[in-house]
PDB file of C-alpha atoms in Angstrom:
ATOM      1  CA  MET A 254     -14.193  34.085 -40.373  1.00 51.00           C
ATOM      2  CA  LYS A 255     -12.872  35.880 -37.344  1.00 57.00           C
ATOM      3  CA  LYS A 256     -16.205  35.793 -35.503  1.00 59.00           C
ATOM      4  CA  PHE A 257     -16.143  31.941 -35.334  1.00 59.00           C
ATOM      5  CA  LYS A 258     -12.756  31.800 -33.608  1.00 64.00           C
ATOM      6  CA  PHE A 259     -14.057  32.006 -30.013  1.00 69.00           C
ATOM      7  CA  PRO A 260     -16.719  29.252 -30.254  1.00 78.00           C
ATOM      8  CA  VAL A 261     -14.250  26.851 -31.907  1.00 80.00           C
ATOM      9  CA  GLN A 262     -11.723  27.389 -29.113  1.00 80.00           C
ATOM     10  CA  LEU A 263     -14.454  26.943 -26.504  1.00 82.00           C
ATOM     11  CA  ILE A 264     -15.606  23.692 -28.094  1.00 83.00           C
ATOM     12  CA  LEU A 265     -12.038  22.370 -28.241  1.00 81.00           C
ATOM     13  CA  LEU A 266     -11.484  23.322 -24.608  1.00 79.00           C
ATOM     14  CA  CYS A 267     -14.689  21.568 -23.535  1.00 80.00           C
ATOM     15  CA  LEU A 268     -13.711  18.432 -25.450  1.00 80.00           C
ATOM     16  CA  MET A 269     -10.113  18.252 -24.217  1.00 77.00           C
ATOM     17  CA  LEU A 270     -10.601  19.322 -20.583  1.00 73.00           C
ATOM     18  CA  PRO A 271     -12.010  15.981 -19.327  1.00 69.00           C
ATOM     19  CA  MET A 272      -9.125  14.084 -20.958  1.00 66.00           C
ATOM     20  CA  GLY A 273      -6.690  15.498 -18.396  1.00 62.00           C
ATOM     21  CA  GLY A 274      -8.388  13.593 -15.579  1.00 64.00           C
ATOM     22  CA  MET A 275      -8.629  10.294 -17.438  1.00 62.00           C
ATOM     23  CA  ALA A 276      -4.956   9.429 -17.130  1.00 58.00           C
ATOM     24  CA  GLU A 277      -4.831   9.958 -13.385  1.00 69.00           C
ATOM     25  CA  LYS A 278      -5.721   7.325 -10.831  1.00 75.00           C
ATOM     26  CA  VAL A 279      -6.103   7.611  -7.091  1.00 78.00           C
ATOM     27  CA  TYR A 280      -3.051   6.576  -5.063  1.00 81.00           C
ATOM     28  CA  GLN A 281      -3.844   3.570  -2.887  1.00 87.00           C
ATOM     29  CA  PRO A 282      -0.969   2.772  -0.504  1.00 89.00           C
ATOM     30  CA  ILE A 283      -0.282  -0.889   0.182  1.00 90.00           C
ATOM     31  CA  MET A 284       0.302  -1.418   3.874  1.00 88.00           C
ATOM     32  CA  ALA A 285       2.424  -4.433   4.785  1.00 86.00           C
ATOM     33  CA  ASP A 286       1.243  -6.569   7.683  1.00 88.00           C
ATOM     34  CA  PRO A 287       3.919  -6.242  10.394  1.00 85.00           C
ATOM     35  CA  MET A 288       3.292  -9.809  11.590  1.00 84.00           C
ATOM     36  CA  PHE A 289       4.716 -11.213   8.350  1.00 87.00           C
ATOM     37  CA  GLU A 290       8.034  -9.359   8.508  1.00 88.00           C
ATOM     38  CA  PRO A 291      10.780 -12.032   8.507  1.00 87.00           C
ATOM     39  CA  TRP A 292      12.909 -10.410  11.211  1.00 86.00           C
ATOM     40  CA  ARG A 293      10.101 -10.974  13.749  1.00 82.00           C
ATOM     41  CA  TRP A 294      10.214 -14.763  13.459  1.00 84.00           C
ATOM     42  CA  LYS A 295      12.811 -17.323  14.498  1.00 82.00           C
ATOM     43  CA  HIS A 296      12.583 -21.117  14.331  1.00 83.00           C
ATOM     44  CA  VAL A 297      13.880 -22.890  17.464  1.00 82.00           C
ATOM     45  CA  GLU A 298      14.754 -26.526  16.692  1.00 87.00           C
ATOM     46  CA  ALA A 299      14.761 -27.570  20.381  1.00 84.00           C
ATOM     47  CA  LEU A 300      11.049 -26.775  20.664  1.00 82.00           C
ATOM     48  CA  ASP A 301      10.028 -28.665  17.491  1.00 85.00           C
ATOM     49  CA  GLY A 302       7.141 -31.069  18.116  1.00 86.00           C
ATOM     50  CA  LEU A 303       6.397 -29.808  21.650  1.00 86.00           C
ATOM     51  CA  GLY A 304       3.319 -27.817  20.636  1.00 84.00           C
ATOM     52  CA  VAL A 305       4.804 -24.411  21.427  1.00 83.00           C
ATOM     53  CA  LEU A 306       2.991 -21.825  19.316  1.00 81.00           C
ATOM     54  CA  CYS A 307       4.592 -18.626  20.534  1.00 83.00           C
ATOM     55  CA  MET A 308       7.437 -17.428  22.688  1.00 83.00           C
ATOM     56  CA  GLY A 309       8.254 -14.054  24.165  1.00 86.00           C
ATOM     57  CA  GLU A 310      11.205 -12.673  26.063  1.00 88.00           C
ATOM     58  CA  GLY A 311      10.777 -10.542  29.173  1.00 91.00           C
ATOM     59  CA  LYS A 312      12.855  -7.504  30.089  1.00 91.00           C
ATOM     60  CA  ASP A 313      15.058  -9.650  32.318  1.00 94.00           C
ATOM     61  CA  GLY A 314      15.701 -12.231  29.557  1.00 89.00           C
ATOM     62  CA  THR A 315      13.172 -14.818  30.802  1.00 92.00           C
ATOM     63  CA  LEU A 316      11.510 -16.804  27.995  1.00 85.00           C
ATOM     64  CA  TRP A 317       7.735 -17.088  28.153  1.00 88.00           C
ATOM     65  CA  LEU A 318       6.043 -19.881  26.177  1.00 79.00           C
TER      66      LEU A 318
END
């Protein structure tokens, strides 16, 4: 009975070894689009209906439309 001990352990190892990798999945990070961050956007009521699509502020405080 002792001579069958090694092959049984080898068979069990071969059967159970692939199961360790089944539970793992590859990490896929989800990158947020920086253009949709709420702190980047501000609604200006005075420019409503004038067709202004974007506005930027220069270093000296000048608004560019």
